[in-house]
Short mmCIF file of C-alpha atoms in Angstrom, two decimals:
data_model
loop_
_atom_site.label_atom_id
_atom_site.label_comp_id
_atom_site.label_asym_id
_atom_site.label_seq_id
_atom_site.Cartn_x
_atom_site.Cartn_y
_atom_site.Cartn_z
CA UNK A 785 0.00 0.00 0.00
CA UNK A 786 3.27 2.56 1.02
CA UNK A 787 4.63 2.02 -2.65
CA UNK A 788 1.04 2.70 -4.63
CA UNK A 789 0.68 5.99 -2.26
CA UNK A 790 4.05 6.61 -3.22
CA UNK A 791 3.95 6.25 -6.62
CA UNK A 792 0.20 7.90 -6.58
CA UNK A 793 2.61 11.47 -5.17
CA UNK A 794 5.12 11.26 -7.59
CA UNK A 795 2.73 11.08 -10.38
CA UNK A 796 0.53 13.67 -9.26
CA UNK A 797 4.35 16.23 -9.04
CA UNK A 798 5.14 15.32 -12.55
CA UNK A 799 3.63 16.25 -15.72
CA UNK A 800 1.68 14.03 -17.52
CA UNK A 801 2.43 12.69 -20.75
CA UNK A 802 0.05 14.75 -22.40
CA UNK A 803 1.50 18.43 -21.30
CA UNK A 804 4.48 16.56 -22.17
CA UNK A 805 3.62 16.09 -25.64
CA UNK A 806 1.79 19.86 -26.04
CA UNK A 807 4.60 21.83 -23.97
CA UNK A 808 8.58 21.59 -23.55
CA UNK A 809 9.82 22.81 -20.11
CA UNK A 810 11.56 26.13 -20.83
CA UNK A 811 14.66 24.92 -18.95
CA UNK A 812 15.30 22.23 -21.21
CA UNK A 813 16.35 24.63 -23.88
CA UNK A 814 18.35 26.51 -21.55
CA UNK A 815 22.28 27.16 -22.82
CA UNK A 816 24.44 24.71 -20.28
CA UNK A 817 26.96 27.57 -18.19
CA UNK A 818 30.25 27.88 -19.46
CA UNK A 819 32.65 25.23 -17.56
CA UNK A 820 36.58 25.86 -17.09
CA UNK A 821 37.44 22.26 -18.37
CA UNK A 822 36.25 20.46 -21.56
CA UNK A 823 33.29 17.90 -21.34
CA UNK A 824 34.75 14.08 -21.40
CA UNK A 825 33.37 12.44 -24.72
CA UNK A 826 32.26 8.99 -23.87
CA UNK A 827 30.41 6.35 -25.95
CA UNK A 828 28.36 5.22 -22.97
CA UNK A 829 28.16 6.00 -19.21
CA UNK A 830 26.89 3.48 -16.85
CA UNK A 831 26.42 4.61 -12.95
CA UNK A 832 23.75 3.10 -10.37
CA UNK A 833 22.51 3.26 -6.51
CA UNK A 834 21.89 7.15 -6.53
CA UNK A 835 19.03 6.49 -4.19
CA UNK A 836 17.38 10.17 -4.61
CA UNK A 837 15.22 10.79 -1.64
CA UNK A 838 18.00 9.71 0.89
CA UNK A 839 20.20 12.14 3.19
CA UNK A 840 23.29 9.51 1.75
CA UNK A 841 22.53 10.46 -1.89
CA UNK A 842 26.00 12.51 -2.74
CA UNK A 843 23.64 14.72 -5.41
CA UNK A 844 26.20 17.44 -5.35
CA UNK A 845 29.01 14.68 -6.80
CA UNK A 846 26.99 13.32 -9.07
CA UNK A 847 25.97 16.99 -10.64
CA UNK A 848 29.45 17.87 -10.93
CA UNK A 849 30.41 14.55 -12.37
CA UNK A 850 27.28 14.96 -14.88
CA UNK A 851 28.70 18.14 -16.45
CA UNK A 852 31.91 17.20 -16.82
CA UNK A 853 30.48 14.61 -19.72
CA UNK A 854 29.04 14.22 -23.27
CA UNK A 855 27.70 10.59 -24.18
CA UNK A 856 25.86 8.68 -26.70
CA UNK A 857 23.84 6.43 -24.34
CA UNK A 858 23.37 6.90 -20.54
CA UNK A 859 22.16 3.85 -18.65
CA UNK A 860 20.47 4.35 -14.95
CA UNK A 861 21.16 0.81 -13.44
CA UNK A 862 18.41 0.76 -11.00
CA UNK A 863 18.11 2.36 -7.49
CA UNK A 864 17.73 5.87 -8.84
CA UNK A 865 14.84 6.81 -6.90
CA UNK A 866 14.90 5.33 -3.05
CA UNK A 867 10.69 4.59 -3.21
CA UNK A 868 11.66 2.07 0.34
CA UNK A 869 12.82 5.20 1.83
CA UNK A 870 10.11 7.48 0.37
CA UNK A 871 7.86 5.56 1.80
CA UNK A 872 8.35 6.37 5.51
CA UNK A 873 9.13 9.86 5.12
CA UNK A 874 9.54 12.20 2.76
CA UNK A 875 12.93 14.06 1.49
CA UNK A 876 13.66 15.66 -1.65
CA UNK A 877 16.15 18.68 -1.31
CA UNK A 878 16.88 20.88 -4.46
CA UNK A 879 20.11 18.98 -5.08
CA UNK A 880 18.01 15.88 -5.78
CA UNK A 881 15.61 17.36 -8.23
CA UNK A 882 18.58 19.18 -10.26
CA UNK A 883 19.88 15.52 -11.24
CA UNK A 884 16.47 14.35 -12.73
CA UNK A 885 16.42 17.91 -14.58
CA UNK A 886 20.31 17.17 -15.52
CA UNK A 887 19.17 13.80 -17.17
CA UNK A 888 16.10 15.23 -18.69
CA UNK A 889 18.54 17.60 -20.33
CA UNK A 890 21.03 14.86 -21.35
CA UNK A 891 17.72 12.59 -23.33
CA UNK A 892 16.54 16.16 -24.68
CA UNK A 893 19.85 17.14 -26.41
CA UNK A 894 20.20 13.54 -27.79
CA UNK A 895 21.56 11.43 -25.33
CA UNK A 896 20.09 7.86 -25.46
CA UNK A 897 18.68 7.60 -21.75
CA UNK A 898 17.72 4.28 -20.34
CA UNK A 899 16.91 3.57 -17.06
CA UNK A 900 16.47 -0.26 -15.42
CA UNK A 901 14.37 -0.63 -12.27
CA UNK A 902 15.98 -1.96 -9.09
CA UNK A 903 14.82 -3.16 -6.08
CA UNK A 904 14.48 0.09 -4.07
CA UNK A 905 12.49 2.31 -7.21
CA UNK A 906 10.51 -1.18 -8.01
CA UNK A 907 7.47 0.98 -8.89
CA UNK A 908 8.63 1.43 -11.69
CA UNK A 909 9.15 -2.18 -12.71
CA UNK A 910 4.90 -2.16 -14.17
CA UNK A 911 5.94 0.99 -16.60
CA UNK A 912 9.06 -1.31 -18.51
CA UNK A 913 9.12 -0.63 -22.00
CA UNK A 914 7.71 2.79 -21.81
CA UNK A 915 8.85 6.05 -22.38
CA UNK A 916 9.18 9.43 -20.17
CA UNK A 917 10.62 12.45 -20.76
CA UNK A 918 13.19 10.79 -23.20
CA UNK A 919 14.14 8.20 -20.73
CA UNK A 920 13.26 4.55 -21.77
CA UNK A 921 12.03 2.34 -18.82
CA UNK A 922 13.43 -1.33 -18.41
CA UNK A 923 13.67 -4.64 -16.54
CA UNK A 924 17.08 -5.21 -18.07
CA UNK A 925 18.84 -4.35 -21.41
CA UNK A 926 21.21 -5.88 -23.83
CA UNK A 927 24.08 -3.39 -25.10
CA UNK A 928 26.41 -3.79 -28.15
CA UNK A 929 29.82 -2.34 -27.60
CA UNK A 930 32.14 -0.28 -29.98
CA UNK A 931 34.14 -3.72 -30.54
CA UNK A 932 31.03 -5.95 -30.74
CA UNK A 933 30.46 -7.74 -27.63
CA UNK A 934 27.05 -8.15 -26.06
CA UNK A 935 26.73 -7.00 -22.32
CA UNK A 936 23.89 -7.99 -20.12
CA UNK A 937 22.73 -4.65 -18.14
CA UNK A 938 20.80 -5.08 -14.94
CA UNK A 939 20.35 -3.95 -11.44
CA UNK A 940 21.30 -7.02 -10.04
CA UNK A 941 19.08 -7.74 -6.87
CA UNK A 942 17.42 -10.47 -8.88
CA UNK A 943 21.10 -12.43 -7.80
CA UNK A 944 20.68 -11.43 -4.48
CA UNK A 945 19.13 -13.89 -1.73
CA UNK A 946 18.64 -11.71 0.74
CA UNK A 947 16.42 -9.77 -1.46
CA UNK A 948 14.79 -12.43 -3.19
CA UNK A 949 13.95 -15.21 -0.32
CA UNK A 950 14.45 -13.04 2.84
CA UNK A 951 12.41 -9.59 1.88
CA UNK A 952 12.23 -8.63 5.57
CA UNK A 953 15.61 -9.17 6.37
CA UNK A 954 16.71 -6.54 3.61
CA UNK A 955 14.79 -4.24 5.16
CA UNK A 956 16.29 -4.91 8.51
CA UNK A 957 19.75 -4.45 6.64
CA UNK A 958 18.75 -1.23 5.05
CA UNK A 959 18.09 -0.06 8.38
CA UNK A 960 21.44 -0.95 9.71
CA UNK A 961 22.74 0.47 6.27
CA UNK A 962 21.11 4.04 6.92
CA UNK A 963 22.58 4.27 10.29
CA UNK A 964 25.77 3.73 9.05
CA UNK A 965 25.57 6.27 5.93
CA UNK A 966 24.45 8.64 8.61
CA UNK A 967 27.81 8.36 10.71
CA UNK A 968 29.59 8.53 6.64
CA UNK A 969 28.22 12.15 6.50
CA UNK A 970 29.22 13.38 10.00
CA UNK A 971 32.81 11.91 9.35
CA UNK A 972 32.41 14.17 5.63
CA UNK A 973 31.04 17.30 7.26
CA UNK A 974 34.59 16.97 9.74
CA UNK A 975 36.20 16.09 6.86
CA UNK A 976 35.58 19.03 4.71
CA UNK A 977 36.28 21.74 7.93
CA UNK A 978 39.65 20.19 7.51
CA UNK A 979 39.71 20.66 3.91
CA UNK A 980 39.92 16.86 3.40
CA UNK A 981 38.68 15.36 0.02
CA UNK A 982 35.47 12.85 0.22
CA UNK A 983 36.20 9.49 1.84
CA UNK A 984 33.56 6.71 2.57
CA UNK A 985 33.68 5.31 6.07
CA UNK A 986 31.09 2.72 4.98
CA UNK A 987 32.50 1.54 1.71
CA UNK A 988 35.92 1.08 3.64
CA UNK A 989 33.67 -1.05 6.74
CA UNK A 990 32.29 -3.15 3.84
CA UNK A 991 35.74 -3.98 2.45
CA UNK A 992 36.82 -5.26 5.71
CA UNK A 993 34.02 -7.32 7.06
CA UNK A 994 34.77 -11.17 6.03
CA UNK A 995 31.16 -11.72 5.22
CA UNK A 996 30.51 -8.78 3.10
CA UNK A 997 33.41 -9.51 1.03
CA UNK A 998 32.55 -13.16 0.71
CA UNK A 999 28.90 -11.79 -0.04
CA UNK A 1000 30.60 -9.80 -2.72
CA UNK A 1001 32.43 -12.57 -4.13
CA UNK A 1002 29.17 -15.06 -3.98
CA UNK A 1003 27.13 -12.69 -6.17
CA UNK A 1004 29.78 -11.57 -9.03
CA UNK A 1005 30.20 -15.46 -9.40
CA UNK A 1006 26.36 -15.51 -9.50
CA UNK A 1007 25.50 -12.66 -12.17
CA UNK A 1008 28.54 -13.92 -14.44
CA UNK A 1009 26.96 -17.32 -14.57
CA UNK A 1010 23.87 -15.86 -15.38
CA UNK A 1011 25.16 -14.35 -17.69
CA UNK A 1012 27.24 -16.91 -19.06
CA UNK A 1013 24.03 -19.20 -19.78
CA UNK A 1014 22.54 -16.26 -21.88
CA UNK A 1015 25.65 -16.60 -23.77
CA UNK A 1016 26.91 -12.69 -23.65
CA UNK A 1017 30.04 -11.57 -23.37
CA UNK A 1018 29.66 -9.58 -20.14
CA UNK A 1019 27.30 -8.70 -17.56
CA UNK A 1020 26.72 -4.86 -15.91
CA UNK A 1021 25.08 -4.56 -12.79
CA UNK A 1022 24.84 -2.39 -9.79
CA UNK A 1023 22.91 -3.06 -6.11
CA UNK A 1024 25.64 -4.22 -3.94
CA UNK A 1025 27.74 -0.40 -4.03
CA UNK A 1026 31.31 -1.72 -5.07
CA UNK A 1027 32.93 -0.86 -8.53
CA UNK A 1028 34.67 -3.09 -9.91
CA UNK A 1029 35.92 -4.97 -13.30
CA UNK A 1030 36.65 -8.41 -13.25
CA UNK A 1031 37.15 -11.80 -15.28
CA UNK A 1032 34.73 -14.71 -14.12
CA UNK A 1033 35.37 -17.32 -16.52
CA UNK A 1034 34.53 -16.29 -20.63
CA UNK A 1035 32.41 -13.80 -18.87
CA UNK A 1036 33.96 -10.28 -17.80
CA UNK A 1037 31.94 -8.55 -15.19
CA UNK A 1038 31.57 -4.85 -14.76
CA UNK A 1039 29.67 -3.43 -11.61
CA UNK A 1040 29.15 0.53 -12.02
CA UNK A 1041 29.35 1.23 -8.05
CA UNK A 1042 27.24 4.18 -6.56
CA UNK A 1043 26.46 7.84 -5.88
CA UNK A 1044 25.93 6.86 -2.02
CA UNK A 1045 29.60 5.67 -0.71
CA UNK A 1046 31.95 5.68 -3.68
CA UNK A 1047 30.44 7.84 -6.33
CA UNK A 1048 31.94 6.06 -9.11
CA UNK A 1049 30.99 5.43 -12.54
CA UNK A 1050 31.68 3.25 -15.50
CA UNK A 1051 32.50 4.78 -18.71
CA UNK A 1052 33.22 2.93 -22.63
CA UNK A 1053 35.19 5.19 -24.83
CA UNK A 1054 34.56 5.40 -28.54
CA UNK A 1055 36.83 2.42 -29.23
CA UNK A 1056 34.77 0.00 -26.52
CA UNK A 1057 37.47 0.03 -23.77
CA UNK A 1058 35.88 0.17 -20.55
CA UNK A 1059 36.95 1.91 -17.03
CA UNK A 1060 35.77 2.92 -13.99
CA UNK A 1061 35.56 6.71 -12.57
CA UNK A 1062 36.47 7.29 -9.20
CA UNK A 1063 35.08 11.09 -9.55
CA UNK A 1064 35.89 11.91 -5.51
CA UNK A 1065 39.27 10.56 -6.22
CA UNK A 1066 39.57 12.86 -9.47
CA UNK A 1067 38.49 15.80 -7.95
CA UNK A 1068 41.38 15.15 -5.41
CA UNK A 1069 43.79 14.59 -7.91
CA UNK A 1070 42.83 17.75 -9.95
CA UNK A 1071 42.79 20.16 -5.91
CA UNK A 1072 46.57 18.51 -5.28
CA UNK A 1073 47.77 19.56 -9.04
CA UNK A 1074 46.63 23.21 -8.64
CA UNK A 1075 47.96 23.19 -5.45
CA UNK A 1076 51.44 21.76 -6.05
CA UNK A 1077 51.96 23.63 -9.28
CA UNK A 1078 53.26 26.83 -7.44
CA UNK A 1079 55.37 25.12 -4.92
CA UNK A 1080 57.41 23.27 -7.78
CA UNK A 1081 57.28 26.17 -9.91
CA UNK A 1082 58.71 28.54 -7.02
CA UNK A 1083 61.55 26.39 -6.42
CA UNK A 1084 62.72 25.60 -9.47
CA UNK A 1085 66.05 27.59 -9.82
CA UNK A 1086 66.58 30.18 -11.44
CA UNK A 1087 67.84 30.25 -14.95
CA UNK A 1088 71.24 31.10 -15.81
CA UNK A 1089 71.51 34.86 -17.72
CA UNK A 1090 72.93 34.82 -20.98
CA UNK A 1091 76.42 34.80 -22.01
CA UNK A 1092 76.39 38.55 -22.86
CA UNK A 1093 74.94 39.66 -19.96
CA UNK A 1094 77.26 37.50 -17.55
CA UNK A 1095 80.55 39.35 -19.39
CA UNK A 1096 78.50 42.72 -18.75
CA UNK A 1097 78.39 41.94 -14.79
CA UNK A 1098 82.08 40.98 -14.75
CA UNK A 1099 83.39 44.08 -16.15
CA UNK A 1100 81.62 46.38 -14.52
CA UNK A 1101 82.66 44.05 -11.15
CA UNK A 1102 86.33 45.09 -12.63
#
């Protein structure tokens, strides 16, 4: 009953598909602000586990990350919109409806926008195969790379058996979860008074907990077999918040991270080679450059003056 009520609000805030069709938002046609750094040209950008509607969403990130790029095809890998959070209370800062306005922008000016339900925006799962705003709704997608190989996109809490057989104890985790994500933004707001870049207290917990990393291990094995038996060449999924890009077998599997701990994307480049973002660690990288660029310039000695001027000094010294 929560998600119908949910899903009842958010329909009634956006516009239907009819002023849709009659009427283009005036900020759609806006001109973007001039940036100091060139946009990134990627073929395809995959990134996952935003959860707007959360106090752990890291909106502001994922903004800046946003309009740093231009790409052919932008897949949402499920979690986009937290409807198990939404559900008990309601939060939606600014910040949070400036990224669905960001990627209404990106399928309005061409981008190919496509956007696969997970397990926390499953309202959404009844609407696959149809069309809003630009953005193409789906249960799971297949996607051709620039060298030809077929990858399997999907959320991936169908591989998941805490979701699938043991619904109340994932919401007994995502409980525990929140709790945590609160102390991550406490240990960010100290963080940033120091000047200190973005670091993820619960992304660095999860790493060092045996059974989360055996967890971790138990479903990549599980979503490569998967989709080893649909015979693709890869798989790309999201849900469990941990980048990373890995060989399982014939099958190489790709898992986009999150906007919640990491804030990391993955990106294919025109030639179908595929990476992984780590946008707080860029941003980092990019702060110590600027920063260490005047210290190495200022002691860098000076240079010698030329000949001429050096047999100038000396006779005048005479």
């Amino acid at each position: 009953m929560a998600q119908r009520a949910l899903l009842k609000d958010i329909k009634k805030a956006l516009p239907s598909a009819k002023d849709l069709a009659t009427s283009v938002p005036a900020w759609l046609d806006l001109p973007e602000p001039r940036g100091f750094r060139p946009k990134r040209k990627l073929r395809t950008v995959w990134i996952s586990d935003i959860h707007l509607g959360t106090r752990g969403c890291n909106a502001t990130l994922l903004l800046d990350f946003l309009s740093s790029i231009e790409c052919e095809t932008l897949y949402l890998v499920g979690d986009i919109v937290d409807g198990w959070r939404l559900s008990r209370g309601w939060y939606w800062p600014d910040e949070h409806n400036e990224v669905v306005r960001r990627v209404l922008k990106m399928a309005h000016r061409g981008t190919r926008v496509v956007l696969i339900a997970g397990n926390h925006d499953e309202m959404l799962r009844p609407y696959a195969g149809m069309s809003f705003g630009g953005v193409e709704l789906a249960l799971d997608a297949i996607h051709v790379t620039a060298d030809g190989r077929q990858l399997l996109v999907t959320h991936g809490d169908g591989f998941d058996g805490v979701v699938l057989y043991a619904r109340w104890l994932a919401f007994l985790g995502d409980q525990a979860y929140e709790v945590l994500l609160k102390t991550n933004r406490w240990v960010n707001v100290i963080r940033r008074h120091f000047r200190l870049p973005y670091w993820s207290l619960s992304a660095y917990m999860k790493k060092r907990v045996k059974n989360a990393v055996q967890f971790i291990c138990d479903f990549e094995e599980a979503v490569a077999h998967a989709a080893r038996d649909m015979g693709v060449d890869g798989v790309v999924c999201g849900h469990i918040h941990c980048a990373e890009i890995r060989q399982i077998g014939d099958v190489t599997y790709y898992n986009d991270g999150d906007w919640v701990e990491s804030c990391t994307a993955l990106v294919e480049d025109a030639q179908g080679v595929m990476s992984i973002i780590d946008w707080p660690a860029e941003i980092a990288a990019a702060q110590a450059s600027v920063t260490v660029a005047p210290t190495v310039i200022a002691n860098q000695p000076a240079e010698p003056a030329p000949a001429a001027a050096r047999t100038g000094r000396a006779k005048e010294q005479a």
